[in-house]
Every structure is written in structure tokens, then in C-alpha cells.
């Protein structure tokens, strides 16, 4: 029995969901042999590759999916996430800007933006001296501080002043000379 492209795509997604990666791969490959520009099949092949650690290969499928249909936010998030995993933060940042320019939005993109920011911080600093206190800070301290500052900013924008104040107090308890928290 011959499957339609839509049926093959649905069966592939179901197989992937059930952990039948080889079957999903077979179905998506069959689709791409007849329709190499099929955006969902390309994206799903990228998801399979990404899941098996073949991030560079996944990136090519995500890129193809975006070329075929740049209006799908999920395609952008997968592409950007792969770039981040490959530590190509500049490209990820550019892709994020492009995605937003195409109308993509949502909390996932905000999370990716934070990931890019934090990845860039880690890469740029590795370990650095806290300028204010002159003490050695490790990466997890820097990450916790950056995330706490972002959370406080978000709570402030939401008008949750008591929560904002509480976060800043927690920051100051650990980093008493932090200018942003002050």
C-alpha cells in the first residue's frame, strides 16, 4: 500500500515519538526523495539528527526547512538551538534577529536569546575576576548572577515589585557590591 506524503509524515512523527528512530528516518527519507524541499520532512530529519548528536547534519536540514518555509517559529528555534550547540553564537544571534524580523515570537525565542547571551558570556569569560570584590568567581556563580538579574528585570517589567526587590536582596546577599542590584 502506497502512503501519501501526509500519511508518511504522520507515521514518521508517530514512529519518532515512540522511539522508532530508524522507521522515522526511513519515512522522512522517502518523503525527501520525492519532495526534497518538503519543509516538515527536512525539519523532522534535522530533529532526528540533532537527537543522535549529529548537530552539523541537523543544521543542514533545519536550514533547508527554513529556506522552504521561513514563517514557522519551530524551524527557527531548532536552527538557532543547533547553532548554539555548535557554539556559533554570532550566527545564532543573527538568525534570532532574522527570525524576529519574519514575525517569529514566543517564550522559546526569549529562552534562546538568553542561552546565546549566557553562552557568549561563558566563552568570553571562562573564569574571571569579580571586578568589584576582586575575588575569583566560577562560571556557575556568573550564570546564577546573570539569570537572577534577568529574572529581576522581567519581574519589574511585569509590575511585580515585591518579587523584584526580593530577587535583588538575594543577589546582594551573595554579591554585596553588585552595582546592578543596588
Short mmCIF file of C-alpha atoms in Angstrom, two decimals:
data_model
loop_
_atom_site.label_atom_id
_atom_site.label_comp_id
_atom_site.label_asym_id
_atom_site.label_seq_id
_atom_site.Cartn_x
_atom_site.Cartn_y
_atom_site.Cartn_z
CA UNK A 1 0.00 0.00 0.00
CA UNK A 2 1.37 3.35 -1.09
CA UNK A 3 1.34 6.16 1.53
CA UNK A 4 0.62 9.79 0.73
CA UNK A 5 3.23 12.32 1.82
CA UNK A 6 0.93 13.50 4.59
CA UNK A 7 0.42 9.93 5.85
CA UNK A 8 4.16 9.22 5.72
CA UNK A 9 4.86 12.42 7.66
CA UNK A 10 2.31 11.49 10.33
CA UNK A 11 3.61 7.91 10.57
CA UNK A 12 7.18 9.23 10.79
CA UNK A 13 6.27 11.58 13.62
CA UNK A 14 4.48 8.77 15.45
CA UNK A 15 7.44 6.43 15.00
CA UNK A 16 9.82 9.09 16.30
CA UNK A 17 7.57 9.77 19.28
CA UNK A 18 7.60 6.03 20.07
CA UNK A 19 11.39 5.84 19.85
CA UNK A 20 11.44 4.08 16.48
CA UNK A 21 14.12 6.34 15.06
CA UNK A 22 15.07 4.10 12.13
CA UNK A 23 11.45 3.86 10.97
CA UNK A 24 11.01 7.63 11.28
CA UNK A 25 14.22 8.14 9.33
CA UNK A 26 13.04 5.74 6.60
CA UNK A 27 9.70 7.56 6.23
CA UNK A 28 11.19 11.06 6.19
CA UNK A 29 13.86 9.95 3.72
CA UNK A 30 11.17 8.55 1.43
CA UNK A 31 9.38 11.90 1.51
CA UNK A 32 12.58 13.81 0.76
CA UNK A 33 13.38 11.53 -2.18
CA UNK A 34 10.16 12.61 -3.87
CA UNK A 35 9.97 16.14 -2.44
CA UNK A 36 13.45 17.36 -1.42
CA UNK A 37 12.05 20.76 -0.43
CA UNK A 38 9.41 19.41 1.94
CA UNK A 39 9.83 21.72 4.97
CA UNK A 40 8.37 19.45 7.67
CA UNK A 41 10.28 16.37 6.49
CA UNK A 42 13.51 18.38 6.42
CA UNK A 43 12.85 19.75 9.88
CA UNK A 44 11.98 16.33 11.29
CA UNK A 45 15.12 14.80 9.75
CA UNK A 46 17.03 17.57 11.49
CA UNK A 47 15.37 16.71 14.79
CA UNK A 48 16.40 13.07 14.33
CA UNK A 49 19.99 14.05 13.53
CA UNK A 50 20.13 16.51 16.43
CA UNK A 51 18.82 13.84 18.81
CA UNK A 52 21.55 11.45 17.78
CA UNK A 53 24.27 14.06 18.28
CA UNK A 54 24.78 14.85 14.59
CA UNK A 55 24.27 18.57 15.10
CA UNK A 56 26.14 19.72 11.97
CA UNK A 57 23.98 17.41 9.85
CA UNK A 58 20.85 18.60 11.68
CA UNK A 59 21.76 22.19 10.91
CA UNK A 60 21.63 21.49 7.17
CA UNK A 61 18.14 20.02 7.43
CA UNK A 62 16.93 22.93 9.60
CA UNK A 63 18.40 25.40 7.12
CA UNK A 64 16.62 23.68 4.24
CA UNK A 65 13.31 23.72 6.16
CA UNK A 66 13.73 27.46 6.72
CA UNK A 67 14.54 28.09 3.07
CA UNK A 68 11.31 26.31 2.16
CA UNK A 69 9.14 27.96 4.82
CA UNK A 70 10.65 30.74 6.97
CA UNK A 71 7.34 31.53 8.67
CA UNK A 72 7.42 28.56 11.09
CA UNK A 73 8.77 29.55 14.50
CA UNK A 74 9.69 25.94 15.38
CA UNK A 75 12.03 25.78 12.38
CA UNK A 76 13.80 28.90 13.64
CA UNK A 77 14.09 27.63 17.20
CA UNK A 78 15.58 24.32 16.05
CA UNK A 79 18.04 26.10 13.74
CA UNK A 80 19.12 28.59 16.40
CA UNK A 81 19.41 25.88 19.06
CA UNK A 82 21.71 23.87 16.75
CA UNK A 83 23.89 26.94 16.16
CA UNK A 84 24.14 27.49 19.90
CA UNK A 85 25.08 23.83 20.45
CA UNK A 86 27.85 24.27 17.87
CA UNK A 87 28.95 27.42 19.76
CA UNK A 88 28.30 29.61 16.73
CA UNK A 89 26.78 32.36 18.87
CA UNK A 90 27.22 35.19 16.37
CA UNK A 91 25.32 33.22 13.72
CA UNK A 92 22.70 32.25 16.31
CA UNK A 93 22.24 35.88 17.27
CA UNK A 94 21.90 36.89 13.60
CA UNK A 95 19.40 34.07 13.00
CA UNK A 96 17.38 35.15 16.04
CA UNK A 97 17.21 38.69 14.70
CA UNK A 98 16.17 37.35 11.29
CA UNK A 99 13.51 35.12 12.89
CA UNK A 100 12.01 38.04 14.76
CA UNK A 101 12.07 40.04 11.54
CA UNK A 102 10.00 37.28 9.92
CA UNK A 103 7.44 37.53 12.71
CA UNK A 104 8.60 34.66 14.90
CA UNK A 105 7.97 35.24 18.59
CA UNK A 106 7.38 33.44 21.81
CA UNK A 107 8.92 32.42 25.10
CA UNK A 108 11.12 29.80 23.42
CA UNK A 109 12.85 32.52 21.39
CA UNK A 110 13.33 34.55 24.58
CA UNK A 111 14.94 31.50 26.20
CA UNK A 112 17.21 31.01 23.19
CA UNK A 113 18.21 34.66 23.37
CA UNK A 114 19.22 34.14 26.98
CA UNK A 115 21.09 30.96 26.03
CA UNK A 116 23.03 32.88 23.37
CA UNK A 117 23.82 35.61 25.87
CA UNK A 118 24.97 33.17 28.54
CA UNK A 119 26.96 31.03 26.10
CA UNK A 120 28.69 34.17 24.89
CA UNK A 121 29.45 35.18 28.48
CA UNK A 122 30.91 31.77 29.30
CA UNK A 123 33.02 31.74 26.16
CA UNK A 124 34.23 35.29 26.73
CA UNK A 125 34.98 34.94 30.41
CA UNK A 126 35.53 31.26 31.19
CA UNK A 127 36.70 32.23 34.66
CA UNK A 128 37.03 35.86 35.54
CA UNK A 129 37.73 38.07 38.49
CA UNK A 130 34.75 39.85 40.00
CA UNK A 131 35.71 43.47 39.26
CA UNK A 132 34.06 44.89 42.34
CA UNK A 133 35.22 42.47 45.01
CA UNK A 134 38.48 41.25 43.49
CA UNK A 135 37.52 37.63 44.22
CA UNK A 136 37.58 34.67 41.87
CA UNK A 137 34.10 33.75 40.55
CA UNK A 138 33.39 30.47 38.85
CA UNK A 139 31.12 30.07 35.83
CA UNK A 140 28.13 28.85 37.83
CA UNK A 141 28.29 31.98 40.01
CA UNK A 142 28.37 34.19 36.93
CA UNK A 143 25.48 32.27 35.35
CA UNK A 144 23.39 32.42 38.52
CA UNK A 145 24.02 36.14 38.82
CA UNK A 146 23.15 36.86 35.19
CA UNK A 147 20.00 34.75 35.35
CA UNK A 148 18.93 36.37 38.63
CA UNK A 149 19.44 39.86 37.18
CA UNK A 150 17.39 38.95 34.11
CA UNK A 151 14.64 37.47 36.25
CA UNK A 152 14.52 40.61 38.40
CA UNK A 153 14.27 42.76 35.28
CA UNK A 154 11.44 40.58 33.95
CA UNK A 155 9.53 40.73 37.26
CA UNK A 156 9.96 44.51 37.32
CA UNK A 157 8.51 44.80 33.81
CA UNK A 158 5.57 42.64 34.93
CA UNK A 159 4.96 45.07 37.79
CA UNK A 160 5.80 42.53 40.50
CA UNK A 161 7.80 44.90 42.66
CA UNK A 162 7.90 42.78 45.84
CA UNK A 163 9.32 39.84 43.89
CA UNK A 164 11.78 42.14 42.13
CA UNK A 165 13.00 43.52 45.45
CA UNK A 166 13.34 40.03 46.91
CA UNK A 167 15.48 38.88 43.97
CA UNK A 168 17.74 41.93 44.24
CA UNK A 169 18.13 41.32 48.00
CA UNK A 170 19.16 37.72 47.30
CA UNK A 171 21.70 38.94 44.75
CA UNK A 172 23.12 41.48 47.20
CA UNK A 173 23.40 38.82 49.90
CA UNK A 174 25.79 36.86 47.65
CA UNK A 175 27.29 39.79 45.71
CA UNK A 176 27.09 42.78 48.12
CA UNK A 177 28.82 45.21 45.75
CA UNK A 178 26.86 44.39 42.60
CA UNK A 179 26.01 47.74 41.01
CA UNK A 180 23.02 46.47 39.02
CA UNK A 181 21.35 45.00 42.08
CA UNK A 182 21.99 48.14 44.11
#
